[in-house]
mmCIF file of C-alpha atoms in Angstrom:
data_model
loop_
_atom_site.group_PDB
_atom_site.id
_atom_site.type_symbol
_atom_site.label_atom_id
_atom_site.label_comp_id
_atom_site.label_asym_id
_atom_site.label_seq_id
_atom_site.Cartn_x
_atom_site.Cartn_y
_atom_site.Cartn_z
ATOM 1 C CA MET A 1 0.000 0.000 0.000
ATOM 2 C CA PHE A 2 1.336 3.427 -0.918
ATOM 3 C CA VAL A 3 1.708 5.836 2.025
ATOM 4 C CA PRO A 4 2.114 9.501 1.003
ATOM 5 C CA ASN A 5 5.087 11.366 2.474
ATOM 6 C CA THR A 6 3.677 14.159 4.682
ATOM 7 C CA ARG A 7 7.058 15.584 5.717
ATOM 8 C CA GLN A 8 8.263 18.973 4.414
ATOM 9 C CA PRO A 9 10.085 18.417 1.130
ATOM 10 C CA LEU A 10 13.824 18.798 1.378
ATOM 11 C CA LEU A 11 15.302 21.996 -0.064
ATOM 12 C CA PRO A 12 17.682 21.647 -2.959
ATOM 13 C CA ALA A 13 21.312 21.492 -1.889
ATOM 14 C CA PRO A 14 22.312 25.050 -3.017
ATOM 15 C CA ARG A 15 19.349 26.648 -1.245
ATOM 16 C CA ARG A 16 20.094 24.597 1.845
ATOM 17 C CA ARG A 17 23.692 25.834 1.968
ATOM 18 C CA ALA A 18 22.554 29.457 1.599
ATOM 19 C CA GLN A 19 20.115 28.988 4.448
ATOM 20 C CA ASN A 20 22.871 27.591 6.639
ATOM 21 C CA ARG A 21 25.093 30.574 5.849
ATOM 22 C CA GLN A 22 22.314 32.997 6.732
ATOM 23 C CA GLY A 23 21.810 31.276 10.039
ATOM 24 C CA SER A 24 25.492 31.507 11.008
ATOM 25 C CA ALA A 25 26.036 35.133 9.846
ATOM 26 C CA PRO A 26 24.533 36.907 12.876
ATOM 27 C CA SER A 27 26.789 35.085 15.313
ATOM 28 C CA LEU A 28 29.895 35.893 13.253
ATOM 29 C CA LYS A 29 28.839 39.539 12.921
ATOM 30 C CA THR A 30 28.208 39.799 16.657
ATOM 31 C CA PHE A 31 31.636 38.334 17.405
ATOM 32 C CA SER A 32 33.357 40.785 15.032
ATOM 33 C CA SER A 33 31.562 43.773 16.537
ATOM 34 C CA ALA A 34 32.458 42.683 20.041
ATOM 35 C CA LEU A 35 36.102 42.283 19.044
ATOM 36 C CA VAL A 36 36.224 45.766 17.507
ATOM 37 C CA TRP A 37 34.660 47.342 20.594
ATOM 38 C CA LEU A 38 37.110 45.477 22.824
ATOM 39 C CA ILE A 39 40.086 46.798 20.852
ATOM 40 C CA LEU A 40 38.738 50.363 20.910
ATOM 41 C CA THR A 41 38.105 50.132 24.653
ATOM 42 C CA ILE A 42 41.662 48.941 25.289
ATOM 43 C CA ILE A 43 43.071 51.817 23.222
ATOM 44 C CA ALA A 44 40.895 54.390 25.002
ATOM 45 C CA VAL A 45 41.826 53.078 28.453
ATOM 46 C CA SER A 46 45.513 53.123 27.514
ATOM 47 C CA LEU A 47 45.337 56.745 26.356
ATOM 48 C CA ILE A 48 43.455 57.836 29.478
ATOM 49 C CA PHE A 49 45.942 56.006 31.703
ATOM 50 C CA SER A 50 48.966 57.532 29.985
ATOM 51 C CA TYR A 51 47.524 61.043 30.247
ATOM 52 C CA ARG A 52 46.235 60.726 33.806
ATOM 53 C CA PHE A 53 49.067 58.829 35.459
ATOM 54 C CA LEU A 54 52.183 59.646 33.419
ATOM 55 C CA PRO A 55 52.988 63.342 33.989
ATOM 56 C CA SER A 56 56.018 63.337 31.704
ATOM 57 C CA SER A 57 53.920 62.009 28.852
ATOM 58 C CA ARG A 58 51.158 64.490 29.562
ATOM 59 C CA GLU A 59 53.657 67.345 29.675
ATOM 60 C CA LYS A 60 55.121 66.354 26.329
ATOM 61 C CA TYR A 61 51.766 66.391 24.592
ATOM 62 C CA THR A 62 50.477 69.499 26.364
ATOM 63 C CA ILE A 63 53.403 71.816 25.763
ATOM 64 C CA THR A 64 53.711 71.496 22.013
ATOM 65 C CA GLU A 65 51.554 70.943 18.959
ATOM 66 C CA ARG A 66 54.171 68.740 17.302
ATOM 67 C CA THR A 67 52.087 65.650 17.998
ATOM 68 C CA LEU A 68 49.315 67.093 15.820
ATOM 69 C CA ASP A 69 51.621 67.362 12.815
ATOM 70 C CA SER A 70 51.450 64.295 10.624
ATOM 71 C CA GLU A 71 54.174 63.643 8.094
ATOM 72 C CA TYR A 72 51.688 64.429 5.344
ATOM 73 C CA GLU A 73 50.737 67.805 6.864
ATOM 74 C CA LEU A 74 54.401 68.756 7.232
ATOM 75 C CA TYR A 75 55.082 67.712 3.646
ATOM 76 C CA VAL A 76 52.225 69.868 2.350
ATOM 77 C CA LEU A 77 53.386 72.816 4.470
ATOM 78 C CA HIS A 78 56.949 72.630 3.151
ATOM 79 C CA HIS A 79 56.570 71.388 -0.418
ATOM 80 C CA GLU A 80 53.084 72.216 -1.734
ATOM 81 C CA PRO A 81 52.547 75.980 -1.491
ATOM 82 C CA SER A 82 49.530 77.366 -3.309
ATOM 83 C CA SER A 83 49.974 79.346 -6.522
ATOM 84 C CA HIS A 84 48.628 82.382 -4.659
ATOM 85 C CA PHE A 85 51.385 82.077 -2.057
ATOM 86 C CA CYS A 86 54.069 81.741 -4.730
ATOM 87 C CA SER A 87 52.770 84.865 -6.486
ATOM 88 C CA LEU A 88 53.095 87.098 -3.408
ATOM 89 C CA PRO A 89 55.419 90.085 -3.961
ATOM 90 C CA ARG A 90 57.041 89.459 -0.567
ATOM 91 C CA ARG A 91 56.828 86.782 2.079
ATOM 92 C CA PRO A 92 54.589 87.272 5.144
ATOM 93 C CA LEU A 93 56.149 88.568 8.336
ATOM 94 C CA ILE A 94 56.542 86.024 11.131
ATOM 95 C CA CYS A 95 55.119 87.377 14.377
ATOM 96 C CA ALA A 96 56.107 85.517 17.560
ATOM 97 C CA HIS A 97 53.063 85.120 19.809
ATOM 98 C CA GLY A 98 54.294 85.607 23.369
ATOM 99 C CA GLY A 99 57.828 84.998 22.111
ATOM 100 C CA ASP A 100 59.256 81.589 21.246
ATOM 101 C CA LEU A 101 57.343 79.005 23.283
ATOM 102 C CA GLU A 102 59.655 76.203 22.173
ATOM 103 C CA SER A 103 62.427 77.871 24.176
ATOM 104 C CA ALA A 104 60.800 79.535 27.190
ATOM 105 C CA PRO A 105 57.463 80.195 28.940
ATOM 106 C CA PRO A 106 55.084 82.637 27.218
ATOM 107 C CA ASN A 107 55.358 86.405 27.622
ATOM 108 C CA THR A 108 58.642 86.210 29.528
ATOM 109 C CA LEU A 109 61.778 88.185 28.746
ATOM 110 C CA SER A 110 63.608 84.949 27.937
ATOM 111 C CA SER A 111 60.865 83.931 25.497
ATOM 112 C CA PHE A 112 60.981 87.276 23.692
ATOM 113 C CA GLN A 113 64.779 87.138 23.546
ATOM 114 C CA ALA A 114 64.590 83.643 22.029
ATOM 115 C CA ALA A 115 62.149 84.890 19.377
ATOM 116 C CA LEU A 116 64.525 87.702 18.431
ATOM 117 C CA GLU A 117 67.409 85.239 18.153
ATOM 118 C CA ALA A 118 65.236 82.959 15.997
ATOM 119 C CA GLY A 119 64.823 85.764 13.467
ATOM 120 C CA ALA A 120 61.182 86.709 14.049
ATOM 121 C CA ASP A 121 60.073 89.811 12.137
ATOM 122 C CA CYS A 122 57.459 90.769 14.680
ATOM 123 C CA ILE A 123 56.730 90.193 18.372
ATOM 124 C CA GLU A 124 53.221 89.984 19.816
ATOM 125 C CA VAL A 125 52.900 90.855 23.509
ATOM 126 C CA ASP A 126 49.823 90.165 25.649
ATOM 127 C CA VAL A 127 49.075 93.334 27.643
ATOM 128 C CA SER A 128 46.986 93.350 30.832
ATOM 129 C CA MET A 129 46.567 95.904 33.624
ATOM 130 C CA THR A 130 47.058 95.023 37.285
ATOM 131 C CA LYS A 131 44.868 96.216 40.114
ATOM 132 C CA ASP A 132 47.319 99.048 40.810
ATOM 133 C CA GLY A 133 47.550 100.169 37.176
ATOM 134 C CA GLN A 134 50.744 98.478 35.979
ATOM 135 C CA LEU A 135 50.868 97.105 32.418
ATOM 136 C CA VAL A 136 52.162 93.532 32.503
ATOM 137 C CA ALA A 137 52.953 91.018 29.782
ATOM 138 C CA LEU A 138 50.623 88.238 30.872
ATOM 139 C CA HIS A 139 47.547 86.329 29.723
ATOM 140 C CA ASP A 140 44.831 85.156 32.117
ATOM 141 C CA ARG A 141 45.320 81.515 31.089
ATOM 142 C CA ASP A 142 49.010 81.678 32.023
ATOM 143 C CA LEU A 143 48.193 83.253 35.371
ATOM 144 C CA ALA A 144 45.767 80.380 35.985
ATOM 145 C CA ALA A 145 48.500 77.849 35.266
ATOM 146 C CA LEU A 146 50.964 79.569 37.588
ATOM 147 C CA LEU A 147 48.484 79.795 40.450
ATOM 148 C CA ASP A 148 47.353 76.190 40.094
ATOM 149 C CA ILE A 149 50.921 74.908 40.231
ATOM 150 C CA ILE A 150 51.836 77.019 43.224
ATOM 151 C CA ARG A 151 48.764 75.950 45.142
ATOM 152 C CA SER A 152 49.344 72.280 44.335
ATOM 153 C CA GLY A 153 52.812 72.460 45.874
ATOM 154 C CA GLY A 154 54.849 72.599 42.668
ATOM 155 C CA GLY A 155 56.377 69.679 40.857
ATOM 156 C CA GLY A 156 54.974 70.542 37.458
ATOM 157 C CA THR A 157 51.490 69.231 36.805
ATOM 158 C CA ALA A 158 50.317 71.840 34.306
ATOM 159 C CA ALA A 159 53.052 71.345 31.749
ATOM 160 C CA GLY A 160 55.656 71.929 34.453
ATOM 161 C CA ARG A 161 55.140 75.659 34.420
ATOM 162 C CA GLY A 162 54.785 76.452 38.119
ATOM 163 C CA THR A 163 57.286 76.766 40.899
ATOM 164 C CA GLY A 164 55.931 75.684 44.278
ATOM 165 C CA THR A 165 57.355 78.714 46.115
ATOM 166 C CA THR A 166 56.195 80.162 49.405
ATOM 167 C CA ALA A 167 54.012 82.630 47.525
ATOM 168 C CA ALA A 168 51.003 80.320 47.845
ATOM 169 C CA PRO A 169 49.766 81.500 51.279
ATOM 170 C CA PHE A 170 50.470 85.116 50.313
ATOM 171 C CA LEU A 171 48.311 84.912 47.191
ATOM 172 C CA GLU A 172 45.665 82.641 48.689
ATOM 173 C CA SER A 173 44.991 85.016 51.561
ATOM 174 C CA ARG A 174 44.482 87.897 49.149
ATOM 175 C CA LEU A 175 42.277 86.125 46.622
ATOM 176 C CA PRO A 176 38.577 86.934 46.704
ATOM 177 C CA SER A 177 36.621 83.777 47.493
ATOM 178 C CA TRP A 178 34.946 83.751 44.078
ATOM 179 C CA ASN A 179 38.319 84.123 42.384
ATOM 180 C CA ARG A 180 39.717 81.101 44.201
ATOM 181 C CA ARG A 181 36.984 79.040 42.611
ATOM 182 C CA LEU A 182 37.896 80.473 39.219
ATOM 183 C CA VAL A 183 41.484 79.343 39.587
ATOM 184 C CA HIS A 184 40.418 75.753 40.080
ATOM 185 C CA SER A 185 37.838 75.783 37.299
ATOM 186 C CA SER A 186 38.734 74.069 34.027
ATOM 187 C CA ASP A 187 36.965 76.587 31.827
ATOM 188 C CA LEU A 188 37.418 79.904 33.647
ATOM 189 C CA PHE A 189 40.545 81.939 34.316
ATOM 190 C CA PRO A 190 41.561 84.184 37.211
ATOM 191 C CA ILE A 191 41.573 87.867 36.363
ATOM 192 C CA ILE A 192 44.871 89.736 36.285
ATOM 193 C CA GLY A 193 43.083 92.945 37.270
ATOM 194 C CA ASP A 194 42.399 91.439 40.702
ATOM 195 C CA TYR A 195 46.124 91.290 41.541
ATOM 196 C CA THR A 196 48.678 93.960 42.315
ATOM 197 C CA TRP A 197 52.084 94.089 40.665
ATOM 198 C CA ASP A 198 53.744 93.087 43.955
ATOM 199 C CA GLN A 199 51.592 89.958 44.091
ATOM 200 C CA LEU A 200 52.435 88.949 40.530
ATOM 201 C CA LEU A 201 56.144 89.426 41.247
ATOM 202 C CA LYS A 202 55.927 86.368 43.524
ATOM 203 C CA LEU A 203 55.158 84.087 40.590
ATOM 204 C CA LYS A 204 57.949 82.171 38.870
ATOM 205 C CA TRP A 205 57.972 79.659 36.019
ATOM 206 C CA GLN A 206 59.516 76.330 36.853
ATOM 207 C CA LYS A 207 61.064 75.867 33.416
ATOM 208 C CA ASP A 208 63.608 78.661 33.768
ATOM 209 C CA GLY A 209 62.748 80.577 36.922
ATOM 210 C CA SER A 210 61.600 83.627 34.988
ATOM 211 C CA GLY A 211 58.774 85.758 36.282
ATOM 212 C CA VAL A 212 56.047 88.084 35.070
ATOM 213 C CA ALA A 213 57.453 91.055 33.146
ATOM 214 C CA LEU A 214 56.352 94.644 32.825
ATOM 215 C CA VAL A 215 55.432 95.610 29.265
ATOM 216 C CA GLU A 216 57.867 98.517 29.523
ATOM 217 C CA ASP A 217 60.746 96.091 30.157
ATOM 218 C CA VAL A 218 59.622 93.945 27.215
ATOM 219 C CA LEU A 219 59.586 96.938 24.859
ATOM 220 C CA ASP A 220 63.009 98.070 26.086
ATOM 221 C CA LEU A 221 64.384 94.582 25.425
ATOM 222 C CA ILE A 222 62.965 94.340 21.906
ATOM 223 C CA LEU A 223 63.853 97.857 20.819
ATOM 224 C CA SER A 224 67.395 97.748 22.219
ATOM 225 C CA SER A 225 68.417 94.254 21.128
ATOM 226 C CA SER A 226 67.016 94.207 17.602
ATOM 227 C CA SER A 227 69.510 94.684 14.778
ATOM 228 C CA HIS A 228 66.711 95.704 12.416
ATOM 229 C CA ASP A 229 63.379 97.488 12.556
ATOM 230 C CA ILE A 230 61.072 94.968 14.168
ATOM 231 C CA ALA A 231 57.300 95.256 14.362
ATOM 232 C CA ILE A 232 55.575 94.932 17.723
ATOM 233 C CA THR A 233 51.929 94.006 18.242
ATOM 234 C CA LEU A 234 50.380 94.778 21.620
ATOM 235 C CA ASP A 235 47.398 92.476 22.182
ATOM 236 C CA ILE A 236 45.307 94.428 24.679
ATOM 237 C CA LYS A 237 43.292 92.392 27.195
ATOM 238 C CA LEU A 238 40.227 93.883 28.868
ATOM 239 C CA THR A 239 38.487 92.058 31.711
ATOM 240 C CA ASP A 240 35.604 94.195 33.001
ATOM 241 C CA SER A 241 32.703 93.442 30.664
ATOM 242 C CA HIS A 242 30.326 95.412 32.941
ATOM 243 C CA ASN A 243 32.266 98.654 32.528
ATOM 244 C CA GLU A 244 34.059 98.118 29.243
ATOM 245 C CA ILE A 245 34.005 101.757 28.164
ATOM 246 C CA LEU A 246 35.728 103.040 31.310
ATOM 247 C CA GLU A 247 38.290 100.234 31.263
ATOM 248 C CA ALA A 248 38.996 100.800 27.566
ATOM 249 C CA GLU A 249 39.566 104.523 28.135
ATOM 250 C CA LEU A 250 41.936 103.883 31.056
ATOM 251 C CA MET A 251 43.837 101.230 29.104
ATOM 252 C CA ALA A 252 44.113 103.384 25.985
ATOM 253 C CA GLN A 253 45.589 106.274 27.963
ATOM 254 C CA ALA A 254 48.028 103.966 29.776
ATOM 255 C CA VAL A 255 49.162 102.388 26.500
ATOM 256 C CA PHE A 256 49.563 105.804 24.873
ATOM 257 C CA ASP A 257 51.719 107.020 27.780
ATOM 258 C CA LEU A 258 53.879 103.890 27.586
ATOM 259 C CA LEU A 259 54.390 104.126 23.823
ATOM 260 C CA LYS A 260 55.407 107.753 24.194
ATOM 261 C CA LYS A 261 57.814 106.933 27.037
ATOM 262 C CA THR A 262 59.496 104.087 25.130
ATOM 263 C CA ASN A 263 59.442 105.787 21.711
ATOM 264 C CA CYS A 264 57.622 102.767 20.308
ATOM 265 C CA GLY A 265 54.958 104.629 18.380
ATOM 266 C CA GLN A 266 56.406 103.906 14.930
ATOM 267 C CA TYR A 267 57.084 100.241 15.738
ATOM 268 C CA CYS A 268 54.046 99.329 17.837
ATOM 269 C CA MET A 269 50.563 98.400 16.659
ATOM 270 C CA THR A 270 47.745 97.745 19.119
ATOM 271 C CA TRP A 271 44.820 95.423 18.588
ATOM 272 C CA SER A 272 42.182 93.901 20.790
ATOM 273 C CA LYS A 273 39.093 91.735 20.796
ATOM 274 C CA SER A 274 37.362 94.802 22.216
ATOM 275 C CA ASP A 275 36.200 97.178 19.497
ATOM 276 C CA VAL A 276 35.596 99.685 22.288
ATOM 277 C CA PHE A 277 39.323 99.748 23.054
ATOM 278 C CA VAL A 278 40.208 100.158 19.373
ATOM 279 C CA ALA A 279 37.908 103.179 19.202
ATOM 280 C CA ALA A 280 39.313 104.578 22.458
ATOM 281 C CA MET A 281 42.887 104.175 21.209
ATOM 282 C CA LYS A 282 42.108 106.124 18.039
ATOM 283 C CA ILE A 283 40.516 108.891 20.119
ATOM 284 C CA VAL A 284 43.614 109.167 22.317
ATOM 285 C CA ASP A 285 45.983 109.119 19.333
ATOM 286 C CA THR A 286 44.600 109.292 15.802
ATOM 287 C CA ASN A 287 48.021 108.405 14.377
ATOM 288 C CA GLN A 288 48.390 105.179 16.354
ATOM 289 C CA ARG A 289 48.147 102.039 14.212
ATOM 290 C CA VAL A 290 45.346 99.777 15.437
ATOM 291 C CA GLY A 291 43.840 96.466 14.428
ATOM 292 C CA LEU A 292 40.359 94.948 14.564
ATOM 293 C CA VAL A 293 40.119 91.233 15.331
ATOM 294 C CA VAL A 294 38.088 89.144 12.862
ATOM 295 C CA LEU A 295 36.678 86.045 14.550
ATOM 296 C CA ASN A 296 33.632 83.783 14.191
ATOM 297 C CA GLU A 297 34.596 80.921 16.494
ATOM 298 C CA THR A 298 31.974 81.529 19.197
ATOM 299 C CA SER A 299 28.410 82.775 19.384
ATOM 300 C CA ALA A 300 29.624 85.629 21.580
ATOM 301 C CA SER A 301 32.063 86.792 18.902
ATOM 302 C CA ARG A 302 29.331 86.664 16.269
ATOM 303 C CA THR A 303 26.940 88.579 18.514
ATOM 304 C CA ALA A 304 29.638 91.252 18.831
ATOM 305 C CA ARG A 305 29.887 91.303 15.010
ATOM 306 C CA MET A 306 33.533 90.285 15.177
ATOM 307 C CA HIS A 307 32.996 88.020 12.166
ATOM 308 C CA GLU A 308 32.304 91.065 9.968
ATOM 309 C CA PRO A 309 35.688 91.900 8.400
ATOM 310 C CA LEU A 310 34.770 95.414 7.235
ATOM 311 C CA ARG A 311 32.940 96.600 10.343
ATOM 312 C CA LEU A 312 33.602 100.034 11.849
ATOM 313 C CA GLN A 313 35.392 101.351 8.789
ATOM 314 C CA HIS A 314 35.028 104.897 10.113
ATOM 315 C CA LEU A 315 37.599 104.057 12.809
ATOM 316 C CA GLY A 316 40.301 103.815 10.190
ATOM 317 C CA ALA A 317 41.836 100.600 11.531
ATOM 318 C CA GLU A 318 44.977 99.804 9.563
ATOM 319 C CA VAL A 319 45.129 96.073 10.372
ATOM 320 C CA ALA A 320 42.714 93.126 10.456
ATOM 321 C CA GLY A 321 43.682 90.313 12.814
ATOM 322 C CA VAL A 322 42.022 87.289 11.197
ATOM 323 C CA HIS A 323 41.540 84.037 13.101
ATOM 324 C CA TYR A 324 43.096 81.191 11.112
ATOM 325 C CA ARG A 325 39.742 79.381 10.784
ATOM 326 C CA MET A 326 38.460 82.288 8.684
ATOM 327 C CA ALA A 327 41.587 82.655 6.563
ATOM 328 C CA THR A 328 40.984 82.466 2.796
ATOM 329 C CA THR A 329 42.466 84.150 -0.257
ATOM 330 C CA GLU A 330 39.087 85.781 -0.917
ATOM 331 C CA LEU A 331 38.972 87.364 2.546
ATOM 332 C CA THR A 332 42.569 88.534 2.221
ATOM 333 C CA LYS A 333 41.811 90.217 -1.110
ATOM 334 C CA LEU A 334 38.665 91.833 0.322
ATOM 335 C CA LEU A 335 40.559 93.314 3.268
ATOM 336 C CA LYS A 336 43.483 94.514 1.174
ATOM 337 C CA LYS A 337 41.055 96.209 -1.180
ATOM 338 C CA ALA A 338 39.786 98.037 1.909
ATOM 339 C CA LYS A 339 43.388 99.170 2.607
ATOM 340 C CA ARG A 340 43.884 96.897 5.613
ATOM 341 C CA GLU A 341 46.882 94.733 6.364
ATOM 342 C CA VAL A 342 46.004 91.104 7.069
ATOM 343 C CA HIS A 343 47.583 89.362 10.068
ATOM 344 C CA ILE A 344 46.427 85.767 10.622
ATOM 345 C CA TRP A 345 46.544 84.304 14.137
ATOM 346 C CA THR A 346 47.465 81.926 15.832
ATOM 347 C CA ALA A 347 48.930 79.264 13.516
ATOM 348 C CA ASN A 348 50.792 76.667 15.577
ATOM 349 C CA THR A 349 50.334 73.329 13.791
ATOM 350 C CA ALA A 350 51.467 72.446 10.280
ATOM 351 C CA ALA A 351 47.867 72.382 9.034
ATOM 352 C CA MET A 352 47.137 75.809 10.545
ATOM 353 C CA MET A 353 50.318 77.241 9.038
ATOM 354 C CA THR A 354 49.419 75.898 5.598
ATOM 355 C CA VAL A 355 45.988 77.540 5.725
ATOM 356 C CA ALA A 356 47.442 80.824 6.973
ATOM 357 C CA LEU A 357 50.281 81.041 4.447
ATOM 358 C CA ASP A 358 48.177 80.004 1.457
ATOM 359 C CA ALA A 359 45.736 82.820 2.238
ATOM 360 C CA GLY A 360 48.501 85.283 1.345
ATOM 361 C CA PRO A 361 48.536 87.544 4.429
ATOM 362 C CA ASP A 362 50.958 90.297 5.377
ATOM 363 C CA ALA A 363 51.863 88.513 8.626
ATOM 364 C CA VAL A 364 51.269 85.221 10.426
ATOM 365 C CA VAL A 365 51.177 85.038 14.226
ATOM 366 C CA THR A 366 52.575 81.837 15.764
ATOM 367 C CA SER A 367 53.894 80.548 19.076
ATOM 368 C CA HIS A 368 56.578 78.636 17.147
ATOM 369 C CA PRO A 369 58.487 81.149 14.989
ATOM 370 C CA ARG A 370 61.408 78.803 14.249
ATOM 371 C CA LYS A 371 59.067 76.177 12.882
ATOM 372 C CA LEU A 372 57.269 78.684 10.659
ATOM 373 C CA LEU A 373 60.507 80.264 9.428
ATOM 374 C CA THR A 374 61.766 76.813 8.428
ATOM 375 C CA ALA A 375 58.532 76.260 6.503
ATOM 376 C CA LEU A 376 58.896 79.621 4.748
ATOM 377 C CA HIS A 377 62.397 78.771 3.530
ATOM 378 C CA ALA A 378 61.193 75.374 2.267
ATOM 379 C CA ARG A 379 58.217 76.985 0.514
ATOM 380 C CA ALA A 380 60.413 79.570 -1.169
ATOM 381 C CA ALA A 381 62.505 76.753 -2.624
ATOM 382 C CA ALA A 382 59.354 74.893 -3.733
ATOM 383 C CA CYS A 383 58.030 78.029 -5.463
ATOM 384 C CA ALA A 384 61.366 78.496 -7.243
ATOM 385 C CA ARG A 385 61.317 74.888 -8.455
ATOM 386 C CA GLY A 386 57.777 75.331 -9.726
ATOM 387 C CA ARG A 387 58.686 78.452 -11.700
ATOM 388 C CA LYS A 388 61.721 76.715 -13.181
ATOM 389 C CA GLU A 389 59.700 73.673 -14.218
ATOM 390 C CA SER A 390 56.935 75.783 -15.794
ATOM 391 C CA SER A 391 59.442 77.855 -17.768
ATOM 392 C CA SER A 392 61.052 74.728 -19.208
ATOM 393 C CA PHE A 393 57.875 73.818 -21.128
#
């Protein structure tokens, strides 16, 4: 008797193999994903460990931007200048931001001396006013680093820049309570205007023992030691946003008096992120060269219209200080058409330097003047080779 087969018919062999592969794929995919995540986790933990528990490693990567320079970026910087760069009638000036940070702490006499010896064409000095009216070469972020190191007992945790001297109790007892919190905050800085000159004199940098300098001493150093006419940019820092007009007027008068005392008028240019100061400086001295900062990095800067390159043309600003993120050949041409020099700041990595130089500015501000000067020499040779090759056709 014939009994019909009620079982599910078998699939053909090829279809059966495909079905088996589909069934095993999810487990293989899950294993691969888990392996990738494990590797990434190990790498992340290793990086965190090396940064958190190895101070020497952290110091190395905090102090310099060299680690951000890939071989490719350095090659492009040295050997692939844009046609616009090669067509410039003269090379951009190299302006040392706070001096030469490869050699000494920022805004110190030793750093400025190193920049002069490196062959910088221009020196940029951060200018702040103390509580008792002294003009000092210091930035709030550097003051924060010095205070943090001193209060932690020294030893060099913030890039080894502090000293661990007995100044800690002296400064701590004179800090307003709110300012103490600022010092320990990761995103806020102490304010130089809350300290007297005598208080700041207590601070020393661990790297070379140098201290905070008066702007007058910095100008005397630059003007007396330079073998050629060197440009000086005074980057004016204001701190009182609630009374900006009064602070700008006081700062402008103090800067004017200092420039007159040091005979720096023909060499010095002042700029600031405060348009109020720029206006005040022109009121105090209509012949003083000033610069407007062009910046679009934050919402606050855009609200203040700092991203508008041709704003306040009635002030007659001679210079535009363009943030490197905004640097383009088109913007450079626009500003030069408006009779403004173009200074691009602050280009520290190879990629930043490439962007800044290719935009064709009059000057580039950098914390590493030796590195940028080396790149300029290499680019000049690359431009010469390009002209020679094109003429041979």
